[in-house]
Short mmCIF file of C-alpha atoms in Angstrom, two decimals:
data_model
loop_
_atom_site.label_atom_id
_atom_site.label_comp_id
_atom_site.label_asym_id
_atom_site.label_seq_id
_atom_site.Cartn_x
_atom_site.Cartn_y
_atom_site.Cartn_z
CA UNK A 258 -47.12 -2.62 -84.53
CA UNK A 259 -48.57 -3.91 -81.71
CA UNK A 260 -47.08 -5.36 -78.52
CA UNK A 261 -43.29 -7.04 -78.82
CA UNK A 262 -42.45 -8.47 -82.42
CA UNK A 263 -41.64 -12.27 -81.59
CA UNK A 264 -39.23 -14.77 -84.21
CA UNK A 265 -38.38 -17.97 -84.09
CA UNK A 266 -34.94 -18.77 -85.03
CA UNK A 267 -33.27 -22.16 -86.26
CA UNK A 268 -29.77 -23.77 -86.86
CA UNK A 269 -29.09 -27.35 -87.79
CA UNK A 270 -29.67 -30.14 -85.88
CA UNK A 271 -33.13 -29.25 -85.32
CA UNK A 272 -31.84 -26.36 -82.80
CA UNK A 273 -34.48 -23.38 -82.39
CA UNK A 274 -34.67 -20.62 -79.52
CA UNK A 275 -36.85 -17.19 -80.34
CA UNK A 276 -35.84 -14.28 -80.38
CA UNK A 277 -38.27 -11.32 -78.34
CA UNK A 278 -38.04 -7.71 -80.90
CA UNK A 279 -39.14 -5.10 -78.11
CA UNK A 280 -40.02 -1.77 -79.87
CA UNK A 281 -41.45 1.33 -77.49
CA UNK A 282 -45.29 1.80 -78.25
CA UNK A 283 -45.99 4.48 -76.39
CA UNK A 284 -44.15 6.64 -73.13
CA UNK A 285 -44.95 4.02 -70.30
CA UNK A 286 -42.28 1.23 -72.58
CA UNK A 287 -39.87 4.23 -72.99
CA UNK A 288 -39.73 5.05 -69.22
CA UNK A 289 -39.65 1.36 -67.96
CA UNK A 290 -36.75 0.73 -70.56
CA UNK A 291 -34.71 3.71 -69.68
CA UNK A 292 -35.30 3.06 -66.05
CA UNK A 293 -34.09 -0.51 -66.60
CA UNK A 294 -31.31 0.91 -68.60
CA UNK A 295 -30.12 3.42 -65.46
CA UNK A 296 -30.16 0.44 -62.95
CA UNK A 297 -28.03 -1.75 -64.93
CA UNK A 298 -25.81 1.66 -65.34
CA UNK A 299 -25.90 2.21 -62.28
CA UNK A 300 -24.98 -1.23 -61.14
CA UNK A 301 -22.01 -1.49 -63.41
CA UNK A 302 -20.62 1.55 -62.04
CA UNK A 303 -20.48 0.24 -58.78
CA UNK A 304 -17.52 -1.47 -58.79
CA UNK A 305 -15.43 1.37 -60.41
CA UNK A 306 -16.32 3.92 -57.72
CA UNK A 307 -15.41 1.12 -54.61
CA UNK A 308 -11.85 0.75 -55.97
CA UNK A 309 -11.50 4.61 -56.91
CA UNK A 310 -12.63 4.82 -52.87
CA UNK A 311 -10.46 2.27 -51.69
CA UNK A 312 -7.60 3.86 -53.93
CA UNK A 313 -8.22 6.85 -51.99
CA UNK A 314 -8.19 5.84 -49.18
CA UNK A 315 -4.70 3.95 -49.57
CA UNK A 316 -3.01 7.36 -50.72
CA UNK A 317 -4.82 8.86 -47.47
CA UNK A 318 -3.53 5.96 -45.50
CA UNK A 319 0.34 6.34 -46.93
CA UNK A 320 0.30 10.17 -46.09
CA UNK A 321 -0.63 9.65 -43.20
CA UNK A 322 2.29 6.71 -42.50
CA UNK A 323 5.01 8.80 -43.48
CA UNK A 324 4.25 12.18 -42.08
CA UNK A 325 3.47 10.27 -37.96
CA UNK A 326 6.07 7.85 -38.74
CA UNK A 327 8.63 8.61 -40.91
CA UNK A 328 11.83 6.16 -39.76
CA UNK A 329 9.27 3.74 -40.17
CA UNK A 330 7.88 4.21 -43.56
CA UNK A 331 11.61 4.97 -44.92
CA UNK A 332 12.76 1.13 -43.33
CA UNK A 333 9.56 -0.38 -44.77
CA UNK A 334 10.76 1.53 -48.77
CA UNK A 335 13.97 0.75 -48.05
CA UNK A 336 12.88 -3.22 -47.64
CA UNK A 337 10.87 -2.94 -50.37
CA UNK A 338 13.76 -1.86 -52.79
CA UNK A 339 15.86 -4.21 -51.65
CA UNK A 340 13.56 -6.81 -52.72
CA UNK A 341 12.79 -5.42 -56.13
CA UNK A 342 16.60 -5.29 -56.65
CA UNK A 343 17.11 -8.63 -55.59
CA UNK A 344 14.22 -9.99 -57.61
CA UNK A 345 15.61 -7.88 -60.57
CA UNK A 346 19.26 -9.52 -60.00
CA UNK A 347 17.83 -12.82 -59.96
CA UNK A 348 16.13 -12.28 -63.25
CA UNK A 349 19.60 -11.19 -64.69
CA UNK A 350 21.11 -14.13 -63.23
CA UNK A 351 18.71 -17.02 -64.79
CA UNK A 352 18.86 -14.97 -68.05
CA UNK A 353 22.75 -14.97 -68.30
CA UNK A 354 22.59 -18.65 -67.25
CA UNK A 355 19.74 -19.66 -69.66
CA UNK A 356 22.30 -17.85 -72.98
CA UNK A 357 25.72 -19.14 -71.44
#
């Protein structure tokens, strides 16, 4: 077969589009797709290794806050607790209201 195998397509209402068959003839299609195939790879991948850096980079970032400033990092957990527990105590709260 020569060259890209091309169909036309139709649904009703007098809809068409075509559709484009691309089958490798010979090594220069097979390394042009495969290199296509390794930048869209590639590009996908890019957001997966910014947050695994910026993940990093928050766990170096909290080391480093509680070993130079520990009082500090123990008031900010302690605040932080409190207001899961309070935001925990007010879901009880609307919950024993909303069956009483």
């Amino acid at each position: 077969m020569e060259g890209p195998d091309k169909r036309a397509l139709t649904c009703g209402f007098g809809i068409g589009f075509s559709v484009t068959l691309f089958t490798p003839s010979d090594e220069a299609d097979t390394v042009s797709t495969a290199a296509a195939l390794t930048v869209t790879r590639t590009y996908r991948r890019r957001p997966a290794m910014i947050k695994k850096v910026l993940t990093w980079l928050g766990i170096a970032f909290l080391i480093f806050f509680i070993a130079f400033n520990p009082n500090s990092a123990a008031d900010v957990f302690s605040s932080l607790g409190g207001t899961i527990a309070d935001i925990a105590r007010g879901f009880g709260q609307f919950f024993t209201n909303l069956v009483a």
